[in-house]
Amino acid sequence: MNKKSIRVTIIILSTILALMITLIIMAVVRQNSGPSQPAPTPGQVEKTPDPKDSIINVLSISIELESTEIIKGTRFRPEIIILPDNATDKFYEIHSDNERVLRYVGGNWLAADLGAANLTVTAINGISSTLRITVIPPDLEAIEFQEEEIIMEPDDIIFLNPVFIPADAVPFDPIIYNSSNDKVAIVARDGRLTAIGTGTTRITATVGEFSAEVTVRVVVPIRSVFIVMPRRVYSIGDTAQFTIQLDPSNASDEFIEITFSGASVTQIGDTSFRCDEAGEVTITATAENDRTSNLTILVHDLVEFADEVFRLTNLERAAAGLSQFTRTAPLNQTALVRANETIQSFSHTRPDGRDYITAFVENGADYLVAGENLALGQENPAQVLKDWMDSTGHRATILESEFSRMGVGVVMDSNGRLYWTQTFTN
């Protein structure tokens, strides 16, 4: 075989080999690609779906409410209408252009204050709608006065101010006022109340079917309160009487509260009481307008005073080296009788003209020798003993060695003065 024949043979073999390799590759590809598919029908074109083709846009959005007038305080949730119904993205935002009037609270809208506000709803694609809403006052449910009583002076002028319930209610009818007693106070259409004279009247405010009343009391006010008593000193068991004087005397606001402090007393009338305990008693009178007056009295225990006179007298006897007095009931009774008699006649002669010694006999005080000491006006036992010891005659009686028994009597007159008596026998 010549060289030319060899070259042709090689080319043919190479071509055959390349063709075989190509056939093998096509067979492998066809095996991996599955069964064969029919050819498309003439006129049909296959196309992969585009996601944009599934979006349906919002064409309109609106706010629906039963009424665009809403009562203050009402919570509501508006209905949002989106068209078409099958829009694919119904997300929206809603806001108020006046949050003082309308604001979003806890998942609802609140009609917070009187006025108007725009609610605007906006879809995600920018389409929006606005609804203007007016917040109106609530209906009137009642009317009332805040004061239970109004106190005025003659010629005073004030303006009545009844309140509505609820407070934001705006009634259609005007307030009509009326006074039950025009001689006490009159009221004008605008609520101006003028006090005329002392007394009490009822003011009525009426709005439609609702009304309220308040009591108006016109008084002449108290400027000063005074407690007046005939005396300032009393004894246990005494009944004390006082009076209340007011300035001015024609004050009509005359309610006075009386209180007591200090030693115990029992009130037995509006202006009287019984003294139950020794010590100071303070009486306080308080008027309605807080004007006050205080008066303090002194209550003595006369039995205790008599006991102290007896004790102090025996101290003087002891200091002089003399025996102690004994105290007897007849001498005490004689001393009390004589003390009361000295209120009528301060003398050793009894009011009927007899000698004082007759009182000893009348009260069963036996004696061989007898004597008495009298005193008037001393405020306590120590003072009366001092006065007696500073007097030669009284001192001699106290220190008389023949006397061994003594009685003591202490009484008080209607002016609060004390009368002291000592009676002595052997």
PDB file of N, CA and C in Angstrom, residues 159-242:
ATOM      1  N   PHE A 159     -72.850  84.327  91.601  1.00  0.00           N
ATOM      2  CA  PHE A 159     -73.409  83.682  90.417  1.00  0.00           C
ATOM      3  C   PHE A 159     -73.516  82.184  90.673  1.00  0.00           C
ATOM      4  N   LEU A 160     -74.718  81.665  90.478  1.00  0.00           N
ATOM      5  CA  LEU A 160     -74.931  80.231  90.639  1.00  0.00           C
ATOM      6  C   LEU A 160     -74.277  79.470  89.489  1.00  0.00           C
ATOM      7  N   ASN A 161     -73.773  78.306  89.789  1.00  0.00           N
ATOM      8  CA  ASN A 161     -73.059  77.529  88.775  1.00  0.00           C
ATOM      9  C   ASN A 161     -73.419  76.055  88.896  1.00  0.00           C
ATOM     10  N   PRO A 162     -74.651  75.693  88.545  1.00  0.00           N
ATOM     11  CA  PRO A 162     -75.002  74.272  88.578  1.00  0.00           C
ATOM     12  C   PRO A 162     -74.189  73.506  87.544  1.00  0.00           C
ATOM     13  N   VAL A 163     -73.932  72.249  87.818  1.00  0.00           N
ATOM     14  CA  VAL A 163     -73.116  71.438  86.911  1.00  0.00           C
ATOM     15  C   VAL A 163     -73.998  70.424  86.194  1.00  0.00           C
ATOM     16  N   PHE A 164     -73.584  70.110  84.946  1.00  0.00           N
ATOM     17  CA  PHE A 164     -74.302  69.121  84.155  1.00  0.00           C
ATOM     18  C   PHE A 164     -73.656  67.758  84.330  1.00  0.00           C
ATOM     19  N   ILE A 165     -74.473  66.740  84.232  1.00  0.00           N
ATOM     20  CA  ILE A 165     -73.980  65.366  84.271  1.00  0.00           C
ATOM     21  C   ILE A 165     -74.475  64.670  83.003  1.00  0.00           C
ATOM     22  N   PRO A 166     -73.535  64.193  82.152  1.00  0.00           N
ATOM     23  CA  PRO A 166     -72.085  64.362  82.252  1.00  0.00           C
ATOM     24  C   PRO A 166     -71.662  65.803  82.020  1.00  0.00           C
ATOM     25  N   ALA A 167     -70.426  66.108  82.414  1.00  0.00           N
ATOM     26  CA  ALA A 167     -69.971  67.498  82.417  1.00  0.00           C
ATOM     27  C   ALA A 167     -69.978  68.123  81.028  1.00  0.00           C
ATOM     28  N   ASP A 168     -69.801  67.305  79.967  1.00  0.00           N
ATOM     29  CA  ASP A 168     -69.723  67.847  78.609  1.00  0.00           C
ATOM     30  C   ASP A 168     -71.070  67.978  77.929  1.00  0.00           C
ATOM     31  N   ALA A 169     -72.118  67.615  78.631  1.00  0.00           N
ATOM     32  CA  ALA A 169     -73.445  67.710  78.020  1.00  0.00           C
ATOM     33  C   ALA A 169     -73.775  69.163  77.703  1.00  0.00           C
ATOM     34  N   VAL A 170     -74.379  69.366  76.558  1.00  0.00           N
ATOM     35  CA  VAL A 170     -74.811  70.700  76.140  1.00  0.00           C
ATOM     36  C   VAL A 170     -76.316  70.651  75.907  1.00  0.00           C
ATOM     37  N   PRO A 171     -77.099  71.110  76.907  1.00  0.00           N
ATOM     38  CA  PRO A 171     -78.553  71.010  76.757  1.00  0.00           C
ATOM     39  C   PRO A 171     -79.082  71.980  75.710  1.00  0.00           C
ATOM     40  N   PHE A 172     -80.191  71.600  75.119  1.00  0.00           N
ATOM     41  CA  PHE A 172     -80.837  72.479  74.148  1.00  0.00           C
ATOM     42  C   PHE A 172     -81.646  73.572  74.831  1.00  0.00           C
ATOM     43  N   ASP A 173     -82.130  73.284  76.050  1.00  0.00           N
ATOM     44  CA  ASP A 173     -82.960  74.246  76.773  1.00  0.00           C
ATOM     45  C   ASP A 173     -82.103  75.123  77.682  1.00  0.00           C
ATOM     46  N   PRO A 174     -82.500  76.366  77.919  1.00  0.00           N
ATOM     47  CA  PRO A 174     -81.768  77.238  78.842  1.00  0.00           C
ATOM     48  C   PRO A 174     -82.051  76.841  80.294  1.00  0.00           C
ATOM     49  N   ILE A 175     -81.199  77.316  81.210  1.00  0.00           N
ATOM     50  CA  ILE A 175     -81.428  77.080  82.632  1.00  0.00           C
ATOM     51  C   ILE A 175     -82.439  78.119  83.135  1.00  0.00           C
ATOM     52  N   ILE A 176     -83.471  77.626  83.803  1.00  0.00           N
ATOM     53  CA  ILE A 176     -84.476  78.514  84.388  1.00  0.00           C
ATOM     54  C   ILE A 176     -84.334  78.442  85.907  1.00  0.00           C
ATOM     55  N   TYR A 177     -84.153  79.625  86.545  1.00  0.00           N
ATOM     56  CA  TYR A 177     -83.953  79.692  87.997  1.00  0.00           C
ATOM     57  C   TYR A 177     -85.222  80.178  88.688  1.00  0.00           C
ATOM     58  N   ASN A 178     -85.385  79.736  89.956  1.00  0.00           N
ATOM     59  CA  ASN A 178     -86.525  80.190  90.749  1.00  0.00           C
ATOM     60  C   ASN A 178     -86.144  80.209  92.224  1.00  0.00           C
ATOM     61  N   SER A 179     -86.574  81.244  92.936  1.00  0.00           N
ATOM     62  CA  SER A 179     -86.363  81.346  94.381  1.00  0.00           C
ATOM     63  C   SER A 179     -87.701  81.150  95.084  1.00  0.00           C
ATOM     64  N   SER A 180     -87.707  80.327  96.146  1.00  0.00           N
ATOM     65  CA  SER A 180     -88.953  80.068  96.868  1.00  0.00           C
ATOM     66  C   SER A 180     -89.344  81.224  97.780  1.00  0.00           C
ATOM     67  N   ASN A 181     -88.404  82.143  98.046  1.00  0.00           N
ATOM     68  CA  ASN A 181     -88.708  83.284  98.921  1.00  0.00           C
ATOM     69  C   ASN A 181     -87.925  84.493  98.441  1.00  0.00           C
ATOM     70  N   ASP A 182     -88.588  85.339  97.668  1.00  0.00           N
ATOM     71  CA  ASP A 182     -87.909  86.511  97.107  1.00  0.00           C
ATOM     72  C   ASP A 182     -87.548  87.554  98.162  1.00  0.00           C
ATOM     73  N   LYS A 183     -88.107  87.433  99.372  1.00  0.00           N
ATOM     74  CA  LYS A 183     -87.742  88.363 100.438  1.00  0.00           C
ATOM     75  C   LYS A 183     -86.386  88.024 101.040  1.00  0.00           C
ATOM     76  N   VAL A 184     -85.944  86.802 100.787  1.00  0.00           N
ATOM     77  CA  VAL A 184     -84.625  86.372 101.279  1.00  0.00           C
ATOM     78  C   VAL A 184     -83.574  86.544 100.190  1.00  0.00           C
ATOM     79  N   ALA A 185     -83.866  86.070  98.968  1.00  0.00           N
ATOM     80  CA  ALA A 185     -82.913  86.182  97.865  1.00  0.00           C
ATOM     81  C   ALA A 185     -83.660  86.084  96.547  1.00  0.00           C
ATOM     82  N   ILE A 186     -83.164  86.802  95.545  1.00  0.00           N
ATOM     83  CA  ILE A 186     -83.727  86.737  94.202  1.00  0.00           C
ATOM     84  C   ILE A 186     -82.640  86.276  93.248  1.00  0.00           C
ATOM     85  N   VAL A 187     -83.067  85.630  92.150  1.00  0.00           N
ATOM     86  CA  VAL A 187     -82.110  85.104  91.190  1.00  0.00           C
ATOM     87  C   VAL A 187     -82.517  85.546  89.793  1.00  0.00           C
ATOM     88  N   ALA A 188     -81.540  86.057  89.033  1.00  0.00           N
ATOM     89  CA  ALA A 188     -81.782  86.530  87.677  1.00  0.00           C
ATOM     90  C   ALA A 188     -81.625  85.389  86.677  1.00  0.00           C
ATOM     91  N   ARG A 189     -81.972  85.684  85.408  1.00  0.00           N
ATOM     92  CA  ARG A 189     -81.916  84.661  84.368  1.00  0.00           C
ATOM     93  C   ARG A 189     -80.511  84.114  84.166  1.00  0.00           C
ATOM     94  N   ASP A 190     -79.505  84.986  84.379  1.00  0.00           N
ATOM     95  CA  ASP A 190     -78.126  84.549  84.155  1.00  0.00           C
ATOM     96  C   ASP A 190     -77.528  83.861  85.377  1.00  0.00           C
ATOM     97  N   GLY A 191     -78.348  83.584  86.403  1.00  0.00           N
ATOM     98  CA  GLY A 191     -77.862  82.903  87.597  1.00  0.00           C
ATOM     99  C   GLY A 191     -77.306  83.826  88.660  1.00  0.00           C
ATOM    100  N   ARG A 192     -77.461  85.141  88.472  1.00  0.00           N
ATOM    101  CA  ARG A 192     -76.967  86.092  89.476  1.00  0.00           C
ATOM    102  C   ARG A 192     -77.910  86.076  90.677  1.00  0.00           C
ATOM    103  N   LEU A 193     -77.371  85.698  91.847  1.00  0.00           N
ATOM    104  CA  LEU A 193     -78.170  85.556  93.066  1.00  0.00           C
ATOM    105  C   LEU A 193     -77.859  86.729  93.994  1.00  0.00           C
ATOM    106  N   THR A 194     -78.901  87.432  94.417  1.00  0.00           N
ATOM    107  CA  THR A 194     -78.746  88.599  95.285  1.00  0.00           C
ATOM    108  C   THR A 194     -79.460  88.345  96.602  1.00  0.00           C
ATOM    109  N   ALA A 195     -78.707  88.472  97.713  1.00  0.00           N
ATOM    110  CA  ALA A 195     -79.292  88.306  99.044  1.00  0.00           C
ATOM    111  C   ALA A 195     -80.041  89.578  99.422  1.00  0.00           C
ATOM    112  N   ILE A 196     -81.279  89.405  99.898  1.00  0.00           N
ATOM    113  CA  ILE A 196     -82.124  90.551 100.240  1.00  0.00           C
ATOM    114  C   ILE A 196     -82.247  90.730 101.753  1.00  0.00           C
ATOM    115  N   GLY A 197     -82.724  89.719 102.446  1.00  0.00           N
ATOM    116  CA  GLY A 197     -82.925  89.808 103.884  1.00  0.00           C
ATOM    117  C   GLY A 197     -82.650  88.469 104.549  1.00  0.00           C
ATOM    118  N   THR A 198     -82.545  88.484 105.876  1.00  0.00           N
ATOM    119  CA  THR A 198     -82.212  87.262 106.597  1.00  0.00           C
ATOM    120  C   THR A 198     -83.325  86.225 106.456  1.00  0.00           C
ATOM    121  N   GLY A 199     -82.924  84.985 106.436  1.00  0.00           N
ATOM    122  CA  GLY A 199     -83.877  83.888 106.308  1.00  0.00           C
ATOM    123  C   GLY A 199     -83.336  82.804 105.392  1.00  0.00           C
ATOM    124  N   THR A 200     -84.218  81.909 104.990  1.00  0.00           N
ATOM    125  CA  THR A 200     -83.834  80.763 104.164  1.00  0.00           C
ATOM    126  C   THR A 200     -84.741  80.668 102.947  1.00  0.00           C
ATOM    127  N   THR A 201     -84.158  80.345 101.805  1.00  0.00           N
ATOM    128  CA  THR A 201     -84.925  80.127 100.587  1.00  0.00           C
ATOM    129  C   THR A 201     -84.345  78.936  99.841  1.00  0.00           C
ATOM    130  N   ARG A 202     -85.171  78.341  98.959  1.00  0.00           N
ATOM    131  CA  ARG A 202     -84.710  77.246  98.115  1.00  0.00           C
ATOM    132  C   ARG A 202     -84.592  77.758  96.690  1.00  0.00           C
ATOM    133  N   ILE A 203     -83.412  77.595  96.090  1.00  0.00           N
ATOM    134  CA  ILE A 203     -83.174  77.996  94.707  1.00  0.00           C
ATOM    135  C   ILE A 203     -83.247  76.750  93.837  1.00  0.00           C
ATOM    136  N   THR A 204     -84.086  76.823  92.786  1.00  0.00           N
ATOM    137  CA  THR A 204     -84.250  75.699  91.864  1.00  0.00           C
ATOM    138  C   THR A 204     -83.707  76.082  90.492  1.00  0.00           C
ATOM    139  N   ALA A 205     -82.890  75.198  89.921  1.00  0.00           N
ATOM    140  CA  ALA A 205     -82.405  75.353  88.543  1.00  0.00           C
ATOM    141  C   ALA A 205     -83.010  74.229  87.711  1.00  0.00           C
ATOM    142  N   THR A 206     -83.683  74.598  86.608  1.00  0.00           N
ATOM    143  CA  THR A 206     -84.372  73.611  85.776  1.00  0.00           C
ATOM    144  C   THR A 206     -83.874  73.690  84.342  1.00  0.00           C
ATOM    145  N   VAL A 207     -83.559  72.534  83.753  1.00  0.00           N
ATOM    146  CA  VAL A 207     -83.181  72.422  82.345  1.00  0.00           C
ATOM    147  C   VAL A 207     -84.018  71.296  81.754  1.00  0.00           C
ATOM    148  N   GLY A 208     -84.989  71.662  80.918  1.00  0.00           N
ATOM    149  CA  GLY A 208     -85.845  70.637  80.339  1.00  0.00           C
ATOM    150  C   GLY A 208     -86.544  69.840  81.423  1.00  0.00           C
ATOM    151  N   GLU A 209     -86.315  68.530  81.432  1.00  0.00           N
ATOM    152  CA  GLU A 209     -86.953  67.660  82.421  1.00  0.00           C
ATOM    153  C   GLU A 209     -86.111  67.498  83.678  1.00  0.00           C
ATOM    154  N   PHE A 210     -84.932  68.123  83.728  1.00  0.00           N
ATOM    155  CA  PHE A 210     -84.039  67.943  84.862  1.00  0.00           C
ATOM    156  C   PHE A 210     -84.028  69.195  85.738  1.00  0.00           C
ATOM    157  N   SER A 211     -83.886  68.992  87.065  1.00  0.00           N
ATOM    158  CA  SER A 211     -83.822  70.134  87.973  1.00  0.00           C
ATOM    159  C   SER A 211     -82.953  69.794  89.180  1.00  0.00           C
ATOM    160  N   ALA A 212     -82.484  70.836  89.859  1.00  0.00           N
ATOM    161  CA  ALA A 212     -81.669  70.688  91.067  1.00  0.00           C
ATOM    162  C   ALA A 212     -82.013  71.820  92.018  1.00  0.00           C
ATOM    163  N   GLU A 213     -81.832  71.561  93.326  1.00  0.00           N
ATOM    164  CA  GLU A 213     -82.149  72.561  94.340  1.00  0.00           C
ATOM    165  C   GLU A 213     -80.968  72.768  95.275  1.00  0.00           C
ATOM    166  N   VAL A 214     -80.877  73.980  95.826  1.00  0.00           N
ATOM    167  CA  VAL A 214     -79.871  74.285  96.838  1.00  0.00           C
ATOM    168  C   VAL A 214     -80.501  75.245  97.841  1.00  0.00           C
ATOM    169  N   THR A 215     -80.164  75.057  99.111  1.00  0.00           N
ATOM    170  CA  THR A 215     -80.667  75.937 100.162  1.00  0.00           C
ATOM    171  C   THR A 215     -79.757  77.154 100.278  1.00  0.00           C
ATOM    172  N   VAL A 216     -80.370  78.328 100.320  1.00  0.00           N
ATOM    173  CA  VAL A 216     -79.621  79.573 100.504  1.00  0.00           C
ATOM    174  C   VAL A 216     -80.066  80.179 101.830  1.00  0.00           C
ATOM    175  N   ARG A 217     -79.093  80.438 102.703  1.00  0.00           N
ATOM    176  CA  ARG A 217     -79.390  81.037 104.000  1.00  0.00           C
ATOM    177  C   ARG A 217     -78.701  82.393 104.069  1.00  0.00           C
ATOM    178  N   VAL A 218     -79.475  83.423 104.281  1.00  0.00           N
ATOM    179  CA  VAL A 218     -78.941  84.784 104.381  1.00  0.00           C
ATOM    180  C   VAL A 218     -78.899  85.145 105.861  1.00  0.00           C
ATOM    181  N   VAL A 219     -77.727  85.493 106.343  1.00  0.00           N
ATOM    182  CA  VAL A 219     -77.525  85.735 107.770  1.00  0.00           C
ATOM    183  C   VAL A 219     -76.762  87.033 107.989  1.00  0.00           C
ATOM    184  N   VAL A 220     -76.940  87.577 109.189  1.00  0.00           N
ATOM    185  CA  VAL A 220     -76.055  88.645 109.675  1.00  0.00           C
ATOM    186  C   VAL A 220     -74.974  87.946 110.475  1.00  0.00           C
ATOM    187  N   PRO A 221     -73.736  87.955 110.035  1.00  0.00           N
ATOM    188  CA  PRO A 221     -72.706  87.126 110.660  1.00  0.00           C
ATOM    189  C   PRO A 221     -72.297  87.628 112.044  1.00  0.00           C
ATOM    190  N   ILE A 222     -71.850  86.702 112.844  1.00  0.00           N
ATOM    191  CA  ILE A 222     -71.326  87.020 114.176  1.00  0.00           C
ATOM    192  C   ILE A 222     -69.905  87.539 114.042  1.00  0.00           C
ATOM    193  N   ARG A 223     -69.642  88.686 114.655  1.00  0.00           N
ATOM    194  CA  ARG A 223     -68.269  89.198 114.700  1.00  0.00           C
ATOM    195  C   ARG A 223     -67.552  88.740 115.967  1.00  0.00           C
ATOM    196  N   SER A 224     -68.300  88.670 117.072  1.00  0.00           N
ATOM    197  CA  SER A 224     -67.702  88.270 118.350  1.00  0.00           C
ATOM    198  C   SER A 224     -68.720  87.488 119.175  1.00  0.00           C
ATOM    199  N   VAL A 225     -68.193  86.583 120.001  1.00  0.00           N
ATOM    200  CA  VAL A 225     -69.004  85.800 120.927  1.00  0.00           C
ATOM    201  C   VAL A 225     -68.489  86.060 122.338  1.00  0.00           C
ATOM    202  N   PHE A 226     -69.409  86.248 123.281  1.00  0.00           N
ATOM    203  CA  PHE A 226     -69.010  86.488 124.667  1.00  0.00           C
ATOM    204  C   PHE A 226     -69.776  85.533 125.581  1.00  0.00           C
ATOM    205  N   ILE A 227     -69.060  84.947 126.543  1.00  0.00           N
ATOM    206  CA  ILE A 227     -69.685  84.127 127.579  1.00  0.00           C
ATOM    207  C   ILE A 227     -69.784  84.993 128.837  1.00  0.00           C
ATOM    208  N   VAL A 228     -70.969  85.087 129.384  1.00  0.00           N
ATOM    209  CA  VAL A 228     -71.190  85.928 130.566  1.00  0.00           C
ATOM    210  C   VAL A 228     -71.680  85.052 131.705  1.00  0.00           C
ATOM    211  N   MET A 229     -70.995  85.149 132.877  1.00  0.00           N
ATOM    212  CA  MET A 229     -71.398  84.398 134.069  1.00  0.00           C
ATOM    213  C   MET A 229     -71.433  85.352 135.255  1.00  0.00           C
ATOM    214  N   PRO A 230     -72.334  85.119 136.209  1.00  0.00           N
ATOM    215  CA  PRO A 230     -72.435  86.024 137.354  1.00  0.00           C
ATOM    216  C   PRO A 230     -71.224  85.974 138.269  1.00  0.00           C
ATOM    217  N   ARG A 231     -70.510  84.859 138.258  1.00  0.00           N
ATOM    218  CA  ARG A 231     -69.303  84.755 139.082  1.00  0.00           C
ATOM    219  C   ARG A 231     -68.337  83.779 138.458  1.00  0.00           C
ATOM    220  N   ARG A 232     -67.122  83.732 139.002  1.00  0.00           N
ATOM    221  CA  ARG A 232     -66.080  82.875 138.435  1.00  0.00           C
ATOM    222  C   ARG A 232     -65.647  81.764 139.394  1.00  0.00           C
ATOM    223  N   VAL A 233     -66.235  81.707 140.590  1.00  0.00           N
ATOM    224  CA  VAL A 233     -65.845  80.706 141.580  1.00  0.00           C
ATOM    225  C   VAL A 233     -67.096  79.946 142.020  1.00  0.00           C
ATOM    226  N   TYR A 234     -66.974  78.605 142.040  1.00  0.00           N
ATOM    227  CA  TYR A 234     -68.088  77.747 142.424  1.00  0.00           C
ATOM    228  C   TYR A 234     -67.557  76.627 143.307  1.00  0.00           C
ATOM    229  N   SER A 235     -68.469  75.860 143.849  1.00  0.00           N
ATOM    230  CA  SER A 235     -68.079  74.706 144.657  1.00  0.00           C
ATOM    231  C   SER A 235     -68.700  73.458 144.062  1.00  0.00           C
ATOM    232  N   ILE A 236     -68.144  72.309 144.418  1.00  0.00           N
ATOM    233  CA  ILE A 236     -68.680  71.036 143.919  1.00  0.00           C
ATOM    234  C   ILE A 236     -70.158  70.928 144.286  1.00  0.00           C
ATOM    235  N   GLY A 237     -70.944  70.530 143.298  1.00  0.00           N
ATOM    236  CA  GLY A 237     -72.381  70.402 143.496  1.00  0.00           C
ATOM    237  C   GLY A 237     -73.165  71.622 143.068  1.00  0.00           C
ATOM    238  N   ASP A 238     -72.481  72.766 142.891  1.00  0.00           N
ATOM    239  CA  ASP A 238     -73.182  73.975 142.444  1.00  0.00           C
ATOM    240  C   ASP A 238     -73.662  73.812 141.011  1.00  0.00           C
ATOM    241  N   THR A 239     -74.788  74.442 140.708  1.00  0.00           N
ATOM    242  CA  THR A 239     -75.255  74.571 139.325  1.00  0.00           C
ATOM    243  C   THR A 239     -74.846  75.942 138.814  1.00  0.00           C
ATOM    244  N   ALA A 240     -74.127  75.954 137.718  1.00  0.00           N
ATOM    245  CA  ALA A 240     -73.624  77.207 137.146  1.00  0.00           C
ATOM    246  C   ALA A 240     -74.435  77.553 135.910  1.00  0.00           C
ATOM    247  N   GLN A 241     -74.734  78.812 135.762  1.00  0.00           N
ATOM    248  CA  GLN A 241     -75.527  79.303 134.635  1.00  0.00           C
ATOM    249  C   GLN A 241     -74.745  80.382 133.905  1.00  0.00           C
ATOM    250  N   PHE A 242     -74.774  80.356 132.582  1.00  0.00           N
ATOM    251  CA  PHE A 242     -74.102  81.390 131.808  1.00  0.00           C
ATOM    252  C   PHE A 242     -75.005  81.814 130.658  1.00  0.00           C
TER     253      PHE A 242
END
